[in-house]
PDB file of N, CA and C in Angstrom:
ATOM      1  N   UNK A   1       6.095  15.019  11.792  1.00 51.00           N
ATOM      2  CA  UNK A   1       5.163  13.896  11.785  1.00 51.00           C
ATOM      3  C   UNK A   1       4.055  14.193  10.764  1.00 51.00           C
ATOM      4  N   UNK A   2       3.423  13.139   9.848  1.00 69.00           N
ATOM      5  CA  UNK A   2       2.302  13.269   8.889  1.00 69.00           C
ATOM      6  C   UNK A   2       1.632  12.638   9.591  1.00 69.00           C
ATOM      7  N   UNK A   3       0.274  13.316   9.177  1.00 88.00           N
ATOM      8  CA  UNK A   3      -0.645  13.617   9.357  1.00 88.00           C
ATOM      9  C   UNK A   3      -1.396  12.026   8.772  1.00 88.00           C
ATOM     10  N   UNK A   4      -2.376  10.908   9.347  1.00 90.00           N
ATOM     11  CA  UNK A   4      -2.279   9.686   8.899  1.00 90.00           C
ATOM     12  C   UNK A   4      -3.592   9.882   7.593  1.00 90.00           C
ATOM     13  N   UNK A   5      -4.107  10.602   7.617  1.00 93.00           N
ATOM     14  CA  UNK A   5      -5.044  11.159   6.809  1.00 93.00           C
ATOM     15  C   UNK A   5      -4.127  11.571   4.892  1.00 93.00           C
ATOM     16  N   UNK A   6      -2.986  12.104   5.299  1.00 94.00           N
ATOM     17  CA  UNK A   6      -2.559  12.812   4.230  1.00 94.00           C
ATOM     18  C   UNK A   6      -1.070  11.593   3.646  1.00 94.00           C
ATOM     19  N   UNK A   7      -0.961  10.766   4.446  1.00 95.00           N
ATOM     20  CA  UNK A   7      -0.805   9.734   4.122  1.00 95.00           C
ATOM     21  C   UNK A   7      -1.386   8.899   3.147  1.00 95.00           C
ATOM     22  N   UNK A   8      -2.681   8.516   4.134  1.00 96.00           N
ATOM     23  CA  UNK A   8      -3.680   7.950   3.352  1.00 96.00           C
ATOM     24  C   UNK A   8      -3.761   8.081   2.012  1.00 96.00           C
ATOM     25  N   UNK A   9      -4.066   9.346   1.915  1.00 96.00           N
ATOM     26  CA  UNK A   9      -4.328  10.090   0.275  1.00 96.00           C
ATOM     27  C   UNK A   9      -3.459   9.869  -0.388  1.00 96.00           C
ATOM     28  N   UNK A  10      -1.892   9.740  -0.376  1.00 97.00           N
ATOM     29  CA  UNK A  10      -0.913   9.844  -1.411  1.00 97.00           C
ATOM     30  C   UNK A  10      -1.302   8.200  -1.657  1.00 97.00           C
ATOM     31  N   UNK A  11      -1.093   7.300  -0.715  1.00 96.00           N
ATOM     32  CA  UNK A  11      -0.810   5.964  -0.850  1.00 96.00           C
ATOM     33  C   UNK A  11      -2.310   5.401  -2.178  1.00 96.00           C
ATOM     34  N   UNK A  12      -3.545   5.657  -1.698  1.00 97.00           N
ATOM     35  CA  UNK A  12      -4.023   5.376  -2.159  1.00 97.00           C
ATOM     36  C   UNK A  12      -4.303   5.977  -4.079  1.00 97.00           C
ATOM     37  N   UNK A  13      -3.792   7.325  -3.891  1.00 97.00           N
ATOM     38  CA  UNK A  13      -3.607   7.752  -5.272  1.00 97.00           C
ATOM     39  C   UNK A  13      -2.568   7.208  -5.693  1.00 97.00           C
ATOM     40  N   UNK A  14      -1.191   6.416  -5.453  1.00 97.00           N
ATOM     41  CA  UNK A  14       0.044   5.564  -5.598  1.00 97.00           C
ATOM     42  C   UNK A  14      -1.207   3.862  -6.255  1.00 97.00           C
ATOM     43  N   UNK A  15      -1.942   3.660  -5.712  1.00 96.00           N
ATOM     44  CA  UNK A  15      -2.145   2.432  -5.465  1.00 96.00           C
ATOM     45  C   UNK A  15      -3.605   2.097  -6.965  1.00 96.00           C
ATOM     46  N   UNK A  16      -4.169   3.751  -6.614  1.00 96.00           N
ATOM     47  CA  UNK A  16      -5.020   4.031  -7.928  1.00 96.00           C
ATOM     48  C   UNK A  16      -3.871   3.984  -9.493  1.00 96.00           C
ATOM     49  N   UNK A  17      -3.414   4.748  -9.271  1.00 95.00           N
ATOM     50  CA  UNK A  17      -2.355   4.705 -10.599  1.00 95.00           C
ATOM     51  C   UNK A  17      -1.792   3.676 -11.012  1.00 95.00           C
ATOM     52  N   UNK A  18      -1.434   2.363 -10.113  1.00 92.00           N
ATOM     53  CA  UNK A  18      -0.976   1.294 -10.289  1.00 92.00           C
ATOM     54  C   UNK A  18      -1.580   0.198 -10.454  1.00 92.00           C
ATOM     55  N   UNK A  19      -3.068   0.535  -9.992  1.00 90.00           N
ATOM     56  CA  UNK A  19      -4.094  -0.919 -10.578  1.00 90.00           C
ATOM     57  C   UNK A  19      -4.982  -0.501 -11.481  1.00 90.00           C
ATOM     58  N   UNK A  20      -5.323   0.688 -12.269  1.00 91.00           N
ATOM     59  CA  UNK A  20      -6.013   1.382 -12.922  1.00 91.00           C
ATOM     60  C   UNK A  20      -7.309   1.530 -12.076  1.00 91.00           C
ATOM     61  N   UNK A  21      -7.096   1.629 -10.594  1.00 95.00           N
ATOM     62  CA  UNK A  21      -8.614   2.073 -10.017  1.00 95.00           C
ATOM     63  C   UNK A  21      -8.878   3.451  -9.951  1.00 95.00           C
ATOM     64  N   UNK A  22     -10.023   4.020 -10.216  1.00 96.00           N
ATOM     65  CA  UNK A  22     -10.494   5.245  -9.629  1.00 96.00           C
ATOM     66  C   UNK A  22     -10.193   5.185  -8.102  1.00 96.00           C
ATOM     67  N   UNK A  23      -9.607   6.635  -7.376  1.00 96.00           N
ATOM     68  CA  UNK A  23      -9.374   6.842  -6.146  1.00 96.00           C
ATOM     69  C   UNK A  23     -10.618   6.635  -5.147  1.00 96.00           C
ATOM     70  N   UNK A  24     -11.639   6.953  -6.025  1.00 96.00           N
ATOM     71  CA  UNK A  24     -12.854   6.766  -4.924  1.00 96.00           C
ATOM     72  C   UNK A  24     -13.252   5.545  -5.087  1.00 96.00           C
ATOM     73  N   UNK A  25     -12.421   4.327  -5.731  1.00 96.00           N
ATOM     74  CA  UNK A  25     -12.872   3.132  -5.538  1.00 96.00           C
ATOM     75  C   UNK A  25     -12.335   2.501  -4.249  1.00 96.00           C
ATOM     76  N   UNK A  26     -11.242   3.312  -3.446  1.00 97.00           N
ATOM     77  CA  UNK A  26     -10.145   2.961  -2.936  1.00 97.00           C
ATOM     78  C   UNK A  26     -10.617   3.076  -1.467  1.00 97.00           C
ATOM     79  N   UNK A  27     -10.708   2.699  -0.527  1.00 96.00           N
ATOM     80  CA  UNK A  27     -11.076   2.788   0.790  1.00 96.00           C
ATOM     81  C   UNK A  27      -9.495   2.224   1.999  1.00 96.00           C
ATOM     82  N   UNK A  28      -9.840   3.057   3.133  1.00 96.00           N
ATOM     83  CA  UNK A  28      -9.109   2.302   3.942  1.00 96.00           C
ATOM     84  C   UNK A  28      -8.632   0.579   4.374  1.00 96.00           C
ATOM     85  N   UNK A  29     -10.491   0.776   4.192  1.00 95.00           N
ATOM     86  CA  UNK A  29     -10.516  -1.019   4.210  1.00 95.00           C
ATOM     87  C   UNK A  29     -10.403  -2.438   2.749  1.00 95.00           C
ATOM     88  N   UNK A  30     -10.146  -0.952   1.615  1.00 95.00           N
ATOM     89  CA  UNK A  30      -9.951  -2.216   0.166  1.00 95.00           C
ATOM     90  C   UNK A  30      -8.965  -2.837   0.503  1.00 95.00           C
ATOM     91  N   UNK A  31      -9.065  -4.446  -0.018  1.00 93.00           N
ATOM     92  CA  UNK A  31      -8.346  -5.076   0.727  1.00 93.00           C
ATOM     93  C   UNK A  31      -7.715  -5.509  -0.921  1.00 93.00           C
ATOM     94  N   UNK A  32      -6.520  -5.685  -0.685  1.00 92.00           N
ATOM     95  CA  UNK A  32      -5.568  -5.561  -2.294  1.00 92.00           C
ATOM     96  C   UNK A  32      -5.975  -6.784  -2.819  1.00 92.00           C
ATOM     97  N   UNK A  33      -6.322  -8.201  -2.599  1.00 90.00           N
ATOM     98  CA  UNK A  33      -6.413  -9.233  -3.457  1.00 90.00           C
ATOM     99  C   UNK A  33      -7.995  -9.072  -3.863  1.00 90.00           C
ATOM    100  N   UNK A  34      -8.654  -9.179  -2.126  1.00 92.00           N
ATOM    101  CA  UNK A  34     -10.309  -8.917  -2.875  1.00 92.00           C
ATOM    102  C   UNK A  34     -11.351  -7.862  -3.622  1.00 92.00           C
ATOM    103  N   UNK A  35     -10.731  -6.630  -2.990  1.00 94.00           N
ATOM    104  CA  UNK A  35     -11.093  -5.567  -4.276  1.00 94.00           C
ATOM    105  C   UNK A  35     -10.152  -5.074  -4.777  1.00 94.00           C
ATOM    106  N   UNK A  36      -9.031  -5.311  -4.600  1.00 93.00           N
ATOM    107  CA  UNK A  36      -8.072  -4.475  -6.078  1.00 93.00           C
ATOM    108  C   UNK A  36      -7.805  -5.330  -6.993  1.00 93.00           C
ATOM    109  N   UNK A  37      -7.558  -6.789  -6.812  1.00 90.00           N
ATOM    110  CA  UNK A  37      -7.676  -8.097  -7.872  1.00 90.00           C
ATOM    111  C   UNK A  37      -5.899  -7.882  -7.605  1.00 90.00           C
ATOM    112  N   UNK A  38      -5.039  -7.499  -6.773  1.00 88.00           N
ATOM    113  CA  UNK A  38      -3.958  -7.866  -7.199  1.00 88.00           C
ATOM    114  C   UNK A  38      -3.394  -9.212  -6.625  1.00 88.00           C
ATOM    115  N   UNK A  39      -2.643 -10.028  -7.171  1.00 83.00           N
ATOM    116  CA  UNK A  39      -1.852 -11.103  -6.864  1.00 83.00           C
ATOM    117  C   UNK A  39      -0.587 -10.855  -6.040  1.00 83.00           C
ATOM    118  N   UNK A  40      -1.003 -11.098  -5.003  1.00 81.00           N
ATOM    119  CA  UNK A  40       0.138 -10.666  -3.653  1.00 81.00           C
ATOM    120  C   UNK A  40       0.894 -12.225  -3.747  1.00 81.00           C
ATOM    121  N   UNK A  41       0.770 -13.732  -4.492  1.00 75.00           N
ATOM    122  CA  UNK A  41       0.922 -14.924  -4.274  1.00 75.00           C
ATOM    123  C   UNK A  41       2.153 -14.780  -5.165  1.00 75.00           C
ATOM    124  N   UNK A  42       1.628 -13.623  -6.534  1.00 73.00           N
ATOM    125  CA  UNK A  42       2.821 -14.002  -7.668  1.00 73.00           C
ATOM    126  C   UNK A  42       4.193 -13.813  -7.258  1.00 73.00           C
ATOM    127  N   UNK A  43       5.092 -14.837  -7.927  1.00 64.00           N
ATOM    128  CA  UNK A  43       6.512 -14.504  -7.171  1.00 64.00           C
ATOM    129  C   UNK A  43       7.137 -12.937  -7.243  1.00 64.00           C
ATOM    130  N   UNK A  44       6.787 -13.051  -8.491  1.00 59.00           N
ATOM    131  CA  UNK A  44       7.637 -11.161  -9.042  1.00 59.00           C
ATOM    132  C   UNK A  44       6.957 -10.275  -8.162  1.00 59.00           C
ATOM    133  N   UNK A  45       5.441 -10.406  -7.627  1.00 61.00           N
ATOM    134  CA  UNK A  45       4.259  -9.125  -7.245  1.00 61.00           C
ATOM    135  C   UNK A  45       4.700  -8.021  -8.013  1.00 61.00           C
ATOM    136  N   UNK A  46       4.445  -8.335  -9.031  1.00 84.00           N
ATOM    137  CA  UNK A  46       4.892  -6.730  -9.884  1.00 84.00           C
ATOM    138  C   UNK A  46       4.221  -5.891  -9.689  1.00 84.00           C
ATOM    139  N   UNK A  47       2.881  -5.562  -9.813  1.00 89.00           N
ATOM    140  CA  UNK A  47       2.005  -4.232  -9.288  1.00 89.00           C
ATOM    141  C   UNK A  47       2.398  -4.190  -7.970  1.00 89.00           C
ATOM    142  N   UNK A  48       2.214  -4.889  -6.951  1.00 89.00           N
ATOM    143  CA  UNK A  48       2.182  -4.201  -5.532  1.00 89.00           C
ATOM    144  C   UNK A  48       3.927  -4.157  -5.389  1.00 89.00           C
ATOM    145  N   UNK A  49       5.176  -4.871  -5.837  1.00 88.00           N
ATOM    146  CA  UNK A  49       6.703  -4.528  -5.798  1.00 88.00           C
ATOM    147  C   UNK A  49       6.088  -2.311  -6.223  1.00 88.00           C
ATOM    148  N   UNK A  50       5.558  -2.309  -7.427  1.00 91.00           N
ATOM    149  CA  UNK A  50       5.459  -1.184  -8.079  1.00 91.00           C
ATOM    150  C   UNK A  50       5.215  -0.398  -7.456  1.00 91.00           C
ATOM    151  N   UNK A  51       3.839  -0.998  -6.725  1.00 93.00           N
ATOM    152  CA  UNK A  51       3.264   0.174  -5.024  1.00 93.00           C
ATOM    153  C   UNK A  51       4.195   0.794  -4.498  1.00 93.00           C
ATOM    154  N   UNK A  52       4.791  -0.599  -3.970  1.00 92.00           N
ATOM    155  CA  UNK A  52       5.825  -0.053  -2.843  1.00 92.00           C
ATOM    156  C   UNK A  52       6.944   0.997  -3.080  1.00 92.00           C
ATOM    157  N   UNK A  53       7.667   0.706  -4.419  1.00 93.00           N
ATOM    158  CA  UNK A  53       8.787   1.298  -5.160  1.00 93.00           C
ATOM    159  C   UNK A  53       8.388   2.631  -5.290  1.00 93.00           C
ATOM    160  N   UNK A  54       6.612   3.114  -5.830  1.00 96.00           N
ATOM    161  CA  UNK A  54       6.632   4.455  -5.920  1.00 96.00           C
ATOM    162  C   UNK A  54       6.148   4.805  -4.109  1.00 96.00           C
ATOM    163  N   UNK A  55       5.607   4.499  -3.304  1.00 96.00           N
ATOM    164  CA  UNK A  55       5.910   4.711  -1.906  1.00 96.00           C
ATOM    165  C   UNK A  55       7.010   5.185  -1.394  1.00 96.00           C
ATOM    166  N   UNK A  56       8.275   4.383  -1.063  1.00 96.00           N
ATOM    167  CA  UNK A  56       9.017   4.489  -1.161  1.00 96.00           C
ATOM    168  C   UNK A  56      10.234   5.936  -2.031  1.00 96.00           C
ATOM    169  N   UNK A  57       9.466   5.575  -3.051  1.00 97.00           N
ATOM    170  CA  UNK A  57       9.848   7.235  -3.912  1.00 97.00           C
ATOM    171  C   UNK A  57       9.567   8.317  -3.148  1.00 97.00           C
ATOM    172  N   UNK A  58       8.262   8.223  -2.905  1.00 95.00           N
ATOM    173  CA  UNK A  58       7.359   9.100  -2.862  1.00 95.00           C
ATOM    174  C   UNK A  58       7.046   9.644  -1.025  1.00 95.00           C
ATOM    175  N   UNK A  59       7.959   9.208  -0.361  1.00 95.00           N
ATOM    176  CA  UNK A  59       7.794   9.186   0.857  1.00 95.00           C
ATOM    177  C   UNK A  59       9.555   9.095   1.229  1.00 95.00           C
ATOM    178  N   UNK A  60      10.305   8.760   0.467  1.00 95.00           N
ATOM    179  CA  UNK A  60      11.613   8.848   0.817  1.00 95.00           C
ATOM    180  C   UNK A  60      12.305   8.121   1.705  1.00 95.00           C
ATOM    181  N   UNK A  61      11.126   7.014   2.468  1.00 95.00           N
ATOM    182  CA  UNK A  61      11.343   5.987   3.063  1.00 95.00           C
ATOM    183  C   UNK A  61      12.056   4.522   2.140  1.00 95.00           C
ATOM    184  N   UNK A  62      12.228   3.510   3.076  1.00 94.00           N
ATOM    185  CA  UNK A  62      12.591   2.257   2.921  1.00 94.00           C
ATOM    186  C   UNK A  62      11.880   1.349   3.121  1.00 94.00           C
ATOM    187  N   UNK A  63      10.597   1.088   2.907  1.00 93.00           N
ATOM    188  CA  UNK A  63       9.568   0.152   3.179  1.00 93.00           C
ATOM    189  C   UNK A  63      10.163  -1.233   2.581  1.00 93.00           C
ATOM    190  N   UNK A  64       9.963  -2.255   3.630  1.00 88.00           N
ATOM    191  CA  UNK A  64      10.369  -3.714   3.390  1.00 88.00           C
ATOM    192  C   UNK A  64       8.771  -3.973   2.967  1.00 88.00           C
ATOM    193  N   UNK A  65       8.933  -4.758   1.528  1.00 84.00           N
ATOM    194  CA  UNK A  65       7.265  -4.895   1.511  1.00 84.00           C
ATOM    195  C   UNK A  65       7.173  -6.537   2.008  1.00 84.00           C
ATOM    196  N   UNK A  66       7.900  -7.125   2.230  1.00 85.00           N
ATOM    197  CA  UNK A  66       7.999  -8.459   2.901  1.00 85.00           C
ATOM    198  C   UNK A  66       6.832  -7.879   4.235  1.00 85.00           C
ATOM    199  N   UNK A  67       7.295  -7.026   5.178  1.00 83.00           N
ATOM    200  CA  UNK A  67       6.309  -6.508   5.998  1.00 83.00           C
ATOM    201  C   UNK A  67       4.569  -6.900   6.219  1.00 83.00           C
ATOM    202  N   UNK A  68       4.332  -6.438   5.142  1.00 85.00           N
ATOM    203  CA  UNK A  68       3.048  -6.317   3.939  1.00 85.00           C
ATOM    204  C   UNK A  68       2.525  -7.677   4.052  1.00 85.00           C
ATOM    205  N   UNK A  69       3.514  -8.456   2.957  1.00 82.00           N
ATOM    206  CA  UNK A  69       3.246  -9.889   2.925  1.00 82.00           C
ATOM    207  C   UNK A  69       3.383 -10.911   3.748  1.00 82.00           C
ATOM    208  N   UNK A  70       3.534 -10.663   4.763  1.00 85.00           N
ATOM    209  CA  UNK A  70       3.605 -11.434   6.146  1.00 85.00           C
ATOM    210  C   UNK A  70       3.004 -11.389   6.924  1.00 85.00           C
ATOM    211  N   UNK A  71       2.077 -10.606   6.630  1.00 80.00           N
ATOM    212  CA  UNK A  71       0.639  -9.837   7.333  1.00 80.00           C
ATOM    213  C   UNK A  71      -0.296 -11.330   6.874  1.00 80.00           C
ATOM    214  N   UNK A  72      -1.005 -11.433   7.658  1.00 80.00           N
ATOM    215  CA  UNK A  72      -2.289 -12.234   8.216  1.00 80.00           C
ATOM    216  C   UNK A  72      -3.767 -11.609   6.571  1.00 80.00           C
ATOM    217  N   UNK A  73      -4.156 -12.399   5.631  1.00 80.00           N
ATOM    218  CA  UNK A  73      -4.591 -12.058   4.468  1.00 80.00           C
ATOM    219  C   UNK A  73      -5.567 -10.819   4.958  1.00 80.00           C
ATOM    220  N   UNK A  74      -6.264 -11.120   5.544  1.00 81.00           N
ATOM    221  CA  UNK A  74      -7.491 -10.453   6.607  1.00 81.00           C
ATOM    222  C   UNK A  74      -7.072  -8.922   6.720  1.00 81.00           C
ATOM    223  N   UNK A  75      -5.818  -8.900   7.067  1.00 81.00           N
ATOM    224  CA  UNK A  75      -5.020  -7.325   7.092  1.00 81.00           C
ATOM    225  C   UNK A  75      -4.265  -6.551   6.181  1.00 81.00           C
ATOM    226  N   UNK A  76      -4.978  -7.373   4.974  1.00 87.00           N
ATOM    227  CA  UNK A  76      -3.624  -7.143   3.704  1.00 87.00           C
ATOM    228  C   UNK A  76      -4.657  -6.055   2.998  1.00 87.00           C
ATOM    229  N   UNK A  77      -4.934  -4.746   3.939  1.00 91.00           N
ATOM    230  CA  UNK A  77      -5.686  -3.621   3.408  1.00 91.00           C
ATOM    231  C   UNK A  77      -4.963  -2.606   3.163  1.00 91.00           C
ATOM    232  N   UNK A  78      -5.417  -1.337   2.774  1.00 93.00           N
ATOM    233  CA  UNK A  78      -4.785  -0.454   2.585  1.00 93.00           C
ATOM    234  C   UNK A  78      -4.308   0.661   3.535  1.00 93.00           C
ATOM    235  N   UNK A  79      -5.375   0.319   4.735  1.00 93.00           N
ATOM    236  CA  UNK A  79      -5.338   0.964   5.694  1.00 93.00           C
ATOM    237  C   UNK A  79      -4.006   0.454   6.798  1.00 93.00           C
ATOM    238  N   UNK A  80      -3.444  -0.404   6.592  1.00 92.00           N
ATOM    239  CA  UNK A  80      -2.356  -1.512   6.869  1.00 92.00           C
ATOM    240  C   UNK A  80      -0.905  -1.089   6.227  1.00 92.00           C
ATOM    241  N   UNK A  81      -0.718  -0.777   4.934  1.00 93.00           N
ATOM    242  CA  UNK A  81       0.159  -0.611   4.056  1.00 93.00           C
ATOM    243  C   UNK A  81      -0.281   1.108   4.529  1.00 93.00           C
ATOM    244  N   UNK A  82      -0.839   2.198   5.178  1.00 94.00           N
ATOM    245  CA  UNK A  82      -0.684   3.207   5.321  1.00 94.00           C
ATOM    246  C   UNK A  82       0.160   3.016   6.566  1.00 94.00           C
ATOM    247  N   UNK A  83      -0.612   2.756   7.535  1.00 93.00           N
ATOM    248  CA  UNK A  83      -0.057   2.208   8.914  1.00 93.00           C
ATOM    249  C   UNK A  83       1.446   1.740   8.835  1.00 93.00           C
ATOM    250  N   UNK A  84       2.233   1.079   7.700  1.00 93.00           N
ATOM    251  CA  UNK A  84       3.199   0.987   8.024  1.00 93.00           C
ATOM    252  C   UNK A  84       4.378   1.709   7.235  1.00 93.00           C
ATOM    253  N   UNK A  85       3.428   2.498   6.116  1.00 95.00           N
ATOM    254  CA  UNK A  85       4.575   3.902   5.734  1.00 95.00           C
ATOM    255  C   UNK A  85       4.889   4.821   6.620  1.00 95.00           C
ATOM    256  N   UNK A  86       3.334   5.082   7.723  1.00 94.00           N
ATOM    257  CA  UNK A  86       2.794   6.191   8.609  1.00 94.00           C
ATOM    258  C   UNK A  86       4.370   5.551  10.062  1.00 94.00           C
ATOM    259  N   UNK A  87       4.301   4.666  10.144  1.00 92.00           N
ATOM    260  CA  UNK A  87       5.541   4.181  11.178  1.00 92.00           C
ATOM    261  C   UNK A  87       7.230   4.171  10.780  1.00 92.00           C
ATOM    262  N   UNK A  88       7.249   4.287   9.592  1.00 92.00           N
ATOM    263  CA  UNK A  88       8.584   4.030   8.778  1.00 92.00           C
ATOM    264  C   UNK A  88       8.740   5.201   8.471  1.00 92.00           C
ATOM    265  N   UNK A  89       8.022   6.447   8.512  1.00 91.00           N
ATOM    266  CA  UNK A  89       8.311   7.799   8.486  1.00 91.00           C
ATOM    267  C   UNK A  89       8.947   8.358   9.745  1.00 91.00           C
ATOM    268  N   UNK A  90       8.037   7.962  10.648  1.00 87.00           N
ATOM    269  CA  UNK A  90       8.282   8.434  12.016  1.00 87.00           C
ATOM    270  C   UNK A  90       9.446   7.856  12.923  1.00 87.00           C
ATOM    271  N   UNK A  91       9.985   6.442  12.107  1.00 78.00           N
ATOM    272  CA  UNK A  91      11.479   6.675  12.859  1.00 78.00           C
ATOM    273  C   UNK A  91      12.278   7.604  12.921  1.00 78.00           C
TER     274      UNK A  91
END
């Protein structure tokens, strides 16, 4: 089992590399459309598809990011997208 802390850290350094944010811009509670500026609406979601793909890499899991986007906007944080690598590990 990981540790939801050391989670945290990879995802959000995954999520820094992919929107050009500094990591310490990155909080549990950044919420991807209102402070990361990404477009979760666009059909392709190419940055956050990208998230997920290196997640996924990077965790060796199968994350459905449909998951993600079916989420309620309000919850479309980062602390959310940890929460559900942190569960998709632990099957």
């Amino acid at each position: 089992m990981t540790n939801s802390t050391e989670i945290f850290n990879q995802v959000r350094e995954i999520v820094a590399l992919e929107t050009n944010h500094e990591e310490d811009e990155i909080s549990p509670d950044s919420h991807f459309v209102d402070d990361l500026s990404i477009d979760l609406e666009d059909e392709n979601n190419g940055i956050f598809k990208r998230i997920v793909a290196r997640i996924n890499d990077e965790f060796d899991i199968k994350l459905d990011m449909n998951l993600f986007l079916d989420e309620e906007s309000e919850n479309q944080v980062v602390s959310y997208l940890t929460e559900l690598v942190k569960d998709e590990i632990d099957l």
